[in-house]
PDB file of C-alpha atoms in Angstrom:
ATOM      1  CA  UNK C  25      42.554 128.533  83.264  1.00 92.00           C
ATOM      2  CA  UNK C  26      45.612 129.077  85.453  1.00 93.00           C
ATOM      3  CA  UNK C  27      43.379 129.436  88.519  1.00 94.00           C
ATOM      4  CA  UNK C  28      42.246 125.811  88.169  1.00 93.00           C
ATOM      5  CA  UNK C  29      45.593 124.773  89.676  1.00 94.00           C
ATOM      6  CA  UNK C  30      44.604 126.296  93.016  1.00 94.00           C
ATOM      7  CA  UNK C  31      40.959 125.324  92.618  1.00 93.00           C
ATOM      8  CA  UNK C  32      39.664 121.988  91.424  1.00 94.00           C
ATOM      9  CA  UNK C  33      43.154 120.512  90.820  1.00 96.00           C
ATOM     10  CA  UNK C  34      44.220 121.348  94.383  1.00 96.00           C
ATOM     11  CA  UNK C  35      41.001 119.832  95.744  1.00 96.00           C
ATOM     12  CA  UNK C  36      41.505 116.697  93.658  1.00 96.00           C
ATOM     13  CA  UNK C  37      45.052 116.278  94.970  1.00 96.00           C
ATOM     14  CA  UNK C  38      43.872 116.659  98.558  1.00 96.00           C
ATOM     15  CA  UNK C  39      41.179 114.037  98.022  1.00 96.00           C
ATOM     16  CA  UNK C  40      43.629 111.600  96.434  1.00 95.00           C
ATOM     17  CA  UNK C  41      46.110 112.082  99.285  1.00 96.00           C
ATOM     18  CA  UNK C  42      43.450 111.365 101.905  1.00 95.00           C
ATOM     19  CA  UNK C  43      42.243 108.307 100.010  1.00 95.00           C
ATOM     20  CA  UNK C  44      45.824 107.036  99.803  1.00 94.00           C
ATOM     21  CA  UNK C  45      46.044 107.303 103.592  1.00 95.00           C
ATOM     22  CA  UNK C  46      42.879 105.268 104.183  1.00 94.00           C
ATOM     23  CA  UNK C  47      40.361 108.028 104.842  1.00 94.00           C
ATOM     24  CA  UNK C  48      37.918 106.737 102.230  1.00 91.00           C
ATOM     25  CA  UNK C  49      36.163 104.671 104.906  1.00 90.00           C
ATOM     26  CA  UNK C  50      36.351 107.220 107.723  1.00 94.00           C
ATOM     27  CA  UNK C  51      33.980 110.091 108.510  1.00 94.00           C
ATOM     28  CA  UNK C  52      35.260 113.449 107.290  1.00 93.00           C
ATOM     29  CA  UNK C  53      33.638 116.866 107.144  1.00 91.00           C
ATOM     30  CA  UNK C  54      34.416 119.006 104.104  1.00 92.00           C
ATOM     31  CA  UNK C  55      33.485 122.664 103.699  1.00 90.00           C
ATOM     32  CA  UNK C  56      34.342 124.333 100.408  1.00 92.00           C
ATOM     33  CA  UNK C  57      34.066 128.119 100.276  1.00 90.00           C
ATOM     34  CA  UNK C  58      33.947 129.708  96.844  1.00 91.00           C
ATOM     35  CA  UNK C  59      33.015 133.260  95.887  1.00 90.00           C
ATOM     36  CA  UNK C  60      30.635 134.585  93.280  1.00 90.00           C
ATOM     37  CA  UNK C  61      30.250 131.377  91.265  1.00 92.00           C
ATOM     38  CA  UNK C  62      26.464 131.527  91.554  1.00 89.00           C
ATOM     39  CA  UNK C  63      24.027 134.416  91.746  1.00 87.00           C
ATOM     40  CA  UNK C  64      20.795 134.513  93.762  1.00 86.00           C
ATOM     41  CA  UNK C  65      19.395 137.307  91.590  1.00 84.00           C
ATOM     42  CA  UNK C  66      19.630 138.584  88.025  1.00 84.00           C
ATOM     43  CA  UNK C  67      21.547 141.720  88.979  1.00 86.00           C
ATOM     44  CA  UNK C  68      24.602 139.925  90.371  1.00 88.00           C
ATOM     45  CA  UNK C  69      27.391 139.004  87.975  1.00 89.00           C
ATOM     46  CA  UNK C  70      28.999 135.609  88.373  1.00 91.00           C
ATOM     47  CA  UNK C  71      32.606 134.468  88.214  1.00 91.00           C
ATOM     48  CA  UNK C  72      32.668 130.823  87.045  1.00 91.00           C
ATOM     49  CA  UNK C  73      36.371 130.304  87.777  1.00 93.00           C
ATOM     50  CA  UNK C  74      35.829 127.847  90.628  1.00 93.00           C
ATOM     51  CA  UNK C  75      32.305 126.709  89.808  1.00 92.00           C
ATOM     52  CA  UNK C  76      33.724 123.264  89.010  1.00 92.00           C
ATOM     53  CA  UNK C  77      34.530 122.758  92.683  1.00 94.00           C
ATOM     54  CA  UNK C  78      30.782 122.451  93.257  1.00 91.00           C
ATOM     55  CA  UNK C  79      30.623 119.594  90.769  1.00 91.00           C
ATOM     56  CA  UNK C  80      33.556 117.773  92.334  1.00 92.00           C
ATOM     57  CA  UNK C  81      32.004 118.252  95.786  1.00 94.00           C
ATOM     58  CA  UNK C  82      28.837 116.605  94.493  1.00 91.00           C
ATOM     59  CA  UNK C  83      30.847 113.616  93.288  1.00 92.00           C
ATOM     60  CA  UNK C  84      32.519 113.356  96.711  1.00 93.00           C
ATOM     61  CA  UNK C  85      29.170 113.352  98.462  1.00 92.00           C
ATOM     62  CA  UNK C  86      27.814 110.559  96.236  1.00 92.00           C
ATOM     63  CA  UNK C  87      30.903 108.334  96.190  1.00 93.00           C
ATOM     64  CA  UNK C  88      31.699 108.724  99.902  1.00 94.00           C
ATOM     65  CA  UNK C  89      28.377 108.929 101.766  1.00 92.00           C
ATOM     66  CA  UNK C  90      30.198 108.731 105.095  1.00 93.00           C
ATOM     67  CA  UNK C  91      31.723 112.144 104.336  1.00 93.00           C
ATOM     68  CA  UNK C  92      29.810 115.307 105.121  1.00 90.00           C
ATOM     69  CA  UNK C  93      30.290 117.666 102.167  1.00 92.00           C
ATOM     70  CA  UNK C  94      29.220 121.315 102.149  1.00 90.00           C
ATOM     71  CA  UNK C  95      29.694 124.069  99.552  1.00 91.00           C
ATOM     72  CA  UNK C  96      29.132 127.701 100.486  1.00 89.00           C
ATOM     73  CA  UNK C  97      29.204 130.373  97.782  1.00 90.00           C
ATOM     74  CA  UNK C  98      29.925 133.750  99.361  1.00 88.00           C
ATOM     75  CA  UNK C  99      29.955 137.203  97.822  1.00 85.00           C
ATOM     76  CA  UNK C 100      33.320 138.460  96.530  1.00 82.00           C
ATOM     77  CA  UNK C 101      34.975 140.376  99.376  1.00 77.00           C
ATOM     78  CA  UNK C 102      32.733 138.383 101.690  1.00 71.00           C
ATOM     79  CA  UNK C 103      33.279 140.286 104.946  1.00 64.00           C
ATOM     80  CA  UNK C 104      29.543 141.004 105.091  1.00 56.00           C
ATOM     81  CA  UNK C 105      28.839 137.280 105.340  1.00 62.00           C
ATOM     82  CA  UNK C 106      31.293 136.475 108.127  1.00 67.00           C
ATOM     83  CA  UNK C 107      28.583 136.699 110.780  1.00 69.00           C
ATOM     84  CA  UNK C 108      26.483 134.227 108.790  1.00 68.00           C
ATOM     85  CA  UNK C 109      29.160 131.556 108.596  1.00 73.00           C
ATOM     86  CA  UNK C 110      28.666 129.963 112.037  1.00 73.00           C
ATOM     87  CA  UNK C 111      24.948 129.476 111.347  1.00 72.00           C
ATOM     88  CA  UNK C 112      25.626 128.185 107.835  1.00 71.00           C
ATOM     89  CA  UNK C 113      28.271 125.764 109.074  1.00 74.00           C
ATOM     90  CA  UNK C 114      25.857 124.423 111.698  1.00 75.00           C
ATOM     91  CA  UNK C 115      23.408 123.342 108.998  1.00 70.00           C
ATOM     92  CA  UNK C 116      23.458 119.809 107.556  1.00 69.00           C
ATOM     93  CA  UNK C 117      25.588 119.242 104.481  1.00 65.00           C
ATOM     94  CA  UNK C 118      24.350 121.730 101.891  1.00 78.00           C
ATOM     95  CA  UNK C 119      25.149 123.500  98.653  1.00 85.00           C
ATOM     96  CA  UNK C 120      24.129 127.086  99.354  1.00 86.00           C
ATOM     97  CA  UNK C 121      24.642 130.645  98.202  1.00 88.00           C
ATOM     98  CA  UNK C 122      25.083 132.994 101.157  1.00 84.00           C
ATOM     99  CA  UNK C 123      24.322 136.673 100.683  1.00 83.00           C
ATOM    100  CA  UNK C 124      23.706 139.303 103.377  1.00 78.00           C
ATOM    101  CA  UNK C 125      22.945 136.755 106.045  1.00 76.00           C
ATOM    102  CA  UNK C 126      20.563 134.686 103.915  1.00 81.00           C
ATOM    103  CA  UNK C 127      21.204 131.141 102.625  1.00 83.00           C
ATOM    104  CA  UNK C 128      19.784 130.421  99.164  1.00 87.00           C
ATOM    105  CA  UNK C 129      19.475 126.939  97.713  1.00 85.00           C
ATOM    106  CA  UNK C 130      18.431 125.771  94.257  1.00 82.00           C
ATOM    107  CA  UNK C 131      15.379 123.584  93.816  1.00 83.00           C
ATOM    108  CA  UNK C 132      13.338 122.283  90.925  1.00 83.00           C
ATOM    109  CA  UNK C 133       9.870 123.750  90.372  1.00 79.00           C
ATOM    110  CA  UNK C 134       7.166 123.011  87.807  1.00 78.00           C
ATOM    111  CA  UNK C 135       7.320 125.553  85.004  1.00 70.00           C
ATOM    112  CA  UNK C 136       3.611 126.392  85.235  1.00 69.00           C
ATOM    113  CA  UNK C 137       4.022 127.929  88.701  1.00 59.00           C
ATOM    114  CA  UNK C 138       6.398 130.602  87.455  1.00 58.00           C
ATOM    115  CA  UNK C 139       5.136 134.118  86.844  1.00 60.00           C
ATOM    116  CA  UNK C 140       5.578 134.520  83.094  1.00 57.00           C
ATOM    117  CA  UNK C 141       4.810 138.220  83.245  1.00 59.00           C
ATOM    118  CA  UNK C 142       7.859 138.610  85.484  1.00 57.00           C
ATOM    119  CA  UNK C 143       9.945 136.385  83.207  1.00 56.00           C
ATOM    120  CA  UNK C 144       9.118 137.438  79.634  1.00 54.00           C
ATOM    121  CA  UNK C 145      11.950 135.383  78.173  1.00 53.00           C
ATOM    122  CA  UNK C 146       9.937 132.248  78.932  1.00 51.00           C
ATOM    123  CA  UNK C 147       7.143 133.299  76.586  1.00 57.00           C
ATOM    124  CA  UNK C 148       8.965 132.562  73.363  1.00 71.00           C
ATOM    125  CA  UNK C 149      12.001 130.645  72.188  1.00 80.00           C
ATOM    126  CA  UNK C 150      15.367 132.297  71.665  1.00 87.00           C
ATOM    127  CA  UNK C 151      16.011 130.000  68.697  1.00 93.00           C
ATOM    128  CA  UNK C 152      15.556 131.391  65.181  1.00 93.00           C
ATOM    129  CA  UNK C 153      13.777 129.658  62.335  1.00 92.00           C
ATOM    130  CA  UNK C 154      16.391 128.901  59.698  1.00 94.00           C
ATOM    131  CA  UNK C 155      19.145 129.919  62.114  1.00 96.00           C
ATOM    132  CA  UNK C 156      22.808 128.970  61.860  1.00 97.00           C
ATOM    133  CA  UNK C 157      24.118 127.134  64.921  1.00 98.00           C
ATOM    134  CA  UNK C 158      27.590 125.828  65.721  1.00 97.00           C
ATOM    135  CA  UNK C 159      27.866 122.819  68.036  1.00 97.00           C
ATOM    136  CA  UNK C 160      31.190 121.926  69.640  1.00 95.00           C
ATOM    137  CA  UNK C 161      31.149 118.141  69.860  1.00 92.00           C
ATOM    138  CA  UNK C 162      28.103 118.049  67.604  1.00 91.00           C
ATOM    139  CA  UNK C 163      28.758 114.565  66.221  1.00 91.00           C
ATOM    140  CA  UNK C 164      28.437 113.028  69.677  1.00 88.00           C
ATOM    141  CA  UNK C 165      25.225 111.650  71.132  1.00 88.00           C
ATOM    142  CA  UNK C 166      24.010 114.832  72.848  1.00 90.00           C
ATOM    143  CA  UNK C 167      24.982 117.016  69.902  1.00 92.00           C
ATOM    144  CA  UNK C 168      23.208 114.780  67.404  1.00 92.00           C
ATOM    145  CA  UNK C 169      19.993 114.685  69.455  1.00 93.00           C
ATOM    146  CA  UNK C 170      19.991 118.474  69.777  1.00 94.00           C
ATOM    147  CA  UNK C 171      20.683 118.808  66.055  1.00 95.00           C
ATOM    148  CA  UNK C 172      17.761 116.548  65.209  1.00 93.00           C
ATOM    149  CA  UNK C 173      15.461 118.727  67.331  1.00 93.00           C
ATOM    150  CA  UNK C 174      16.734 121.966  65.785  1.00 94.00           C
ATOM    151  CA  UNK C 175      16.392 120.638  62.239  1.00 94.00           C
ATOM    152  CA  UNK C 176      12.856 119.393  62.842  1.00 92.00           C
ATOM    153  CA  UNK C 177      11.596 122.365  64.827  1.00 92.00           C
ATOM    154  CA  UNK C 178      13.461 125.332  63.357  1.00 93.00           C
ATOM    155  CA  UNK C 179      14.818 124.046  60.022  1.00 93.00           C
ATOM    156  CA  UNK C 180      18.203 125.144  61.340  1.00 95.00           C
ATOM    157  CA  UNK C 181      21.545 124.844  59.620  1.00 96.00           C
ATOM    158  CA  UNK C 182      23.818 123.157  62.143  1.00 97.00           C
ATOM    159  CA  UNK C 183      27.616 123.009  61.951  1.00 97.00           C
ATOM    160  CA  UNK C 184      29.396 120.372  63.978  1.00 97.00           C
ATOM    161  CA  UNK C 185      32.918 120.947  65.296  1.00 96.00           C
ATOM    162  CA  UNK C 186      34.965 117.933  66.342  1.00 94.00           C
ATOM    163  CA  UNK C 187      38.598 117.058  66.863  1.00 90.00           C
ATOM    164  CA  UNK C 188      38.724 113.975  64.677  1.00 91.00           C
ATOM    165  CA  UNK C 189      38.638 114.093  60.874  1.00 94.00           C
ATOM    166  CA  UNK C 190      35.363 113.347  59.111  1.00 94.00           C
ATOM    167  CA  UNK C 191      35.015 109.558  59.115  1.00 93.00           C
ATOM    168  CA  UNK C 192      32.442 106.964  58.103  1.00 94.00           C
ATOM    169  CA  UNK C 193      30.657 107.048  61.470  1.00 93.00           C
ATOM    170  CA  UNK C 194      30.181 110.834  61.332  1.00 94.00           C
ATOM    171  CA  UNK C 195      29.160 110.695  57.671  1.00 94.00           C
ATOM    172  CA  UNK C 196      26.580 108.005  58.486  1.00 93.00           C
ATOM    173  CA  UNK C 197      25.131 110.119  61.287  1.00 92.00           C
ATOM    174  CA  UNK C 198      24.838 113.111  58.965  1.00 93.00           C
ATOM    175  CA  UNK C 199      23.193 110.967  56.291  1.00 92.00           C
ATOM    176  CA  UNK C 200      20.697 109.589  58.804  1.00 90.00           C
ATOM    177  CA  UNK C 201      19.627 113.096  59.831  1.00 90.00           C
ATOM    178  CA  UNK C 202      19.502 114.312  56.239  1.00 89.00           C
ATOM    179  CA  UNK C 203      17.304 111.361  55.229  1.00 80.00           C
ATOM    180  CA  UNK C 204      14.322 112.100  57.453  1.00 69.00           C
ATOM    181  CA  UNK C 205      14.420 115.790  58.328  1.00 70.00           C
ATOM    182  CA  UNK C 206      13.356 118.547  55.928  1.00 77.00           C
ATOM    183  CA  UNK C 207      16.257 120.864  56.740  1.00 86.00           C
ATOM    184  CA  UNK C 208      19.825 121.316  55.517  1.00 92.00           C
ATOM    185  CA  UNK C 209      22.054 118.462  56.712  1.00 94.00           C
ATOM    186  CA  UNK C 210      24.680 119.203  59.354  1.00 95.00           C
ATOM    187  CA  UNK C 211      28.096 120.337  58.127  1.00 96.00           C
ATOM    188  CA  UNK C 212      31.145 118.848  59.856  1.00 97.00           C
ATOM    189  CA  UNK C 213      34.369 120.791  60.418  1.00 97.00           C
ATOM    190  CA  UNK C 214      37.447 119.303  62.078  1.00 96.00           C
ATOM    191  CA  UNK C 215      38.634 121.721  64.766  1.00 95.00           C
ATOM    192  CA  UNK C 216      40.068 121.553  68.278  1.00 91.00           C
ATOM    193  CA  UNK C 217      37.963 123.863  70.444  1.00 89.00           C
ATOM    194  CA  UNK C 218      40.672 123.997  73.108  1.00 87.00           C
ATOM    195  CA  UNK C 219      43.017 125.629  70.550  1.00 90.00           C
ATOM    196  CA  UNK C 220      42.296 129.284  69.750  1.00 91.00           C
ATOM    197  CA  UNK C 221      43.861 129.209  66.282  1.00 95.00           C
ATOM    198  CA  UNK C 222      41.900 126.114  65.272  1.00 94.00           C
ATOM    199  CA  UNK C 223      38.657 127.536  66.643  1.00 93.00           C
ATOM    200  CA  UNK C 224      39.179 130.888  64.900  1.00 95.00           C
ATOM    201  CA  UNK C 225      39.775 129.099  61.579  1.00 97.00           C
ATOM    202  CA  UNK C 226      36.526 127.146  61.986  1.00 96.00           C
ATOM    203  CA  UNK C 227      34.641 130.348  62.792  1.00 96.00           C
ATOM    204  CA  UNK C 228      36.021 131.984  59.646  1.00 97.00           C
ATOM    205  CA  UNK C 229      34.879 129.015  57.537  1.00 97.00           C
ATOM    206  CA  UNK C 230      31.361 129.161  58.973  1.00 98.00           C
ATOM    207  CA  UNK C 231      31.051 132.904  58.382  1.00 98.00           C
ATOM    208  CA  UNK C 232      32.437 132.632  54.860  1.00 98.00           C
ATOM    209  CA  UNK C 233      29.928 129.928  53.943  1.00 97.00           C
ATOM    210  CA  UNK C 234      26.804 130.949  55.869  1.00 97.00           C
ATOM    211  CA  UNK C 235      27.338 134.630  56.658  1.00 97.00           C
ATOM    212  CA  UNK C 236      26.409 134.557  60.319  1.00 97.00           C
ATOM    213  CA  UNK C 237      26.299 132.509  63.520  1.00 98.00           C
ATOM    214  CA  UNK C 238      23.070 132.672  65.540  1.00 97.00           C
ATOM    215  CA  UNK C 239      24.133 130.456  68.403  1.00 96.00           C
ATOM    216  CA  UNK C 240      26.924 128.353  69.859  1.00 95.00           C
ATOM    217  CA  UNK C 241      26.342 125.144  71.802  1.00 95.00           C
ATOM    218  CA  UNK C 242      28.893 123.230  73.864  1.00 94.00           C
ATOM    219  CA  UNK C 243      28.165 119.494  73.667  1.00 92.00           C
ATOM    220  CA  UNK C 244      31.711 118.114  73.837  1.00 86.00           C
ATOM    221  CA  UNK C 245      32.885 115.735  76.521  1.00 80.00           C
ATOM    222  CA  UNK C 246      35.732 113.351  77.264  1.00 77.00           C
ATOM    223  CA  UNK C 247      34.250 110.220  78.806  1.00 74.00           C
ATOM    224  CA  UNK C 248      35.983 108.878  81.891  1.00 72.00           C
ATOM    225  CA  UNK C 249      33.598 106.891  84.040  1.00 75.00           C
ATOM    226  CA  UNK C 250      36.156 105.905  86.679  1.00 79.00           C
ATOM    227  CA  UNK C 251      35.488 106.637  90.328  1.00 87.00           C
ATOM    228  CA  UNK C 252      37.629 109.251  92.056  1.00 86.00           C
ATOM    229  CA  UNK C 253      39.629 106.470  93.675  1.00 86.00           C
ATOM    230  CA  UNK C 254      40.604 105.173  90.222  1.00 86.00           C
ATOM    231  CA  UNK C 255      40.855 108.503  88.400  1.00 88.00           C
ATOM    232  CA  UNK C 256      44.351 109.890  87.922  1.00 90.00           C
ATOM    233  CA  UNK C 257      45.225 113.543  87.483  1.00 92.00           C
ATOM    234  CA  UNK C 258      45.891 113.235  83.750  1.00 92.00           C
ATOM    235  CA  UNK C 259      42.367 111.871  83.233  1.00 90.00           C
ATOM    236  CA  UNK C 260      40.872 114.645  85.369  1.00 90.00           C
ATOM    237  CA  UNK C 261      42.698 117.265  83.328  1.00 91.00           C
ATOM    238  CA  UNK C 262      41.555 115.737  80.028  1.00 87.00           C
ATOM    239  CA  UNK C 263      37.916 115.602  81.142  1.00 86.00           C
ATOM    240  CA  UNK C 264      38.035 119.120  82.540  1.00 87.00           C
ATOM    241  CA  UNK C 265      39.842 120.647  79.570  1.00 86.00           C
ATOM    242  CA  UNK C 266      37.138 119.382  77.225  1.00 85.00           C
ATOM    243  CA  UNK C 267      34.718 121.606  79.138  1.00 87.00           C
ATOM    244  CA  UNK C 268      36.620 124.515  80.640  1.00 89.00           C
ATOM    245  CA  UNK C 269      39.381 125.175  78.111  1.00 88.00           C
ATOM    246  CA  UNK C 270      37.001 125.046  75.163  1.00 87.00           C
ATOM    247  CA  UNK C 271      34.487 127.279  76.984  1.00 88.00           C
ATOM    248  CA  UNK C 272      37.192 129.888  77.588  1.00 88.00           C
TER     249      UNK C 272
END
């Protein structure tokens, strides 16, 4: 969490300073170098500390098309990739993982072209029939849709965690799901997932009542649909904390 000050917060401040000095309409070239936030193979461990910089870079590229924005993910202790940098920097704006002189990029592919024998996890679901699942931000739109699917498909018991007390809107959403799905209705617990004590208390309640937790889903978000030009640092921190702090 502390590292965000020299990561995405520092980038945000630099962007805001340049916008304040009129660079929003001028061509700029950005290259962000992060290390180990993505992995090109299953053997490599990732460090998500500065993965959010990739997301912010994507916002920059969309909101300021006159800027050239590039993100290069290098291996930790990236001396082996130094020789690759000139070639990588000569490419058009990209989001790439550079390892041992090779640039990897993500792309979407139809599922049917994958080799299922080489990826056995694709053959069956990881969800359990009658499982117990905790959803941070479960009463929101994404959480409720996922809950509906889990209740219909797996007859799951879902527990929603949210910061606000149980109110009429949440109760109505629970009643709607309970009325047309043959599964236990969701249970709502008020808890702040960015606070360790609050989260631990919610976990204890779930275990005391249901005996186990089969999965944890993060569906919480703080909505701030302002552009970067109109977003202040307090809003950025609130949006980011709802994701990063609660994940940690």
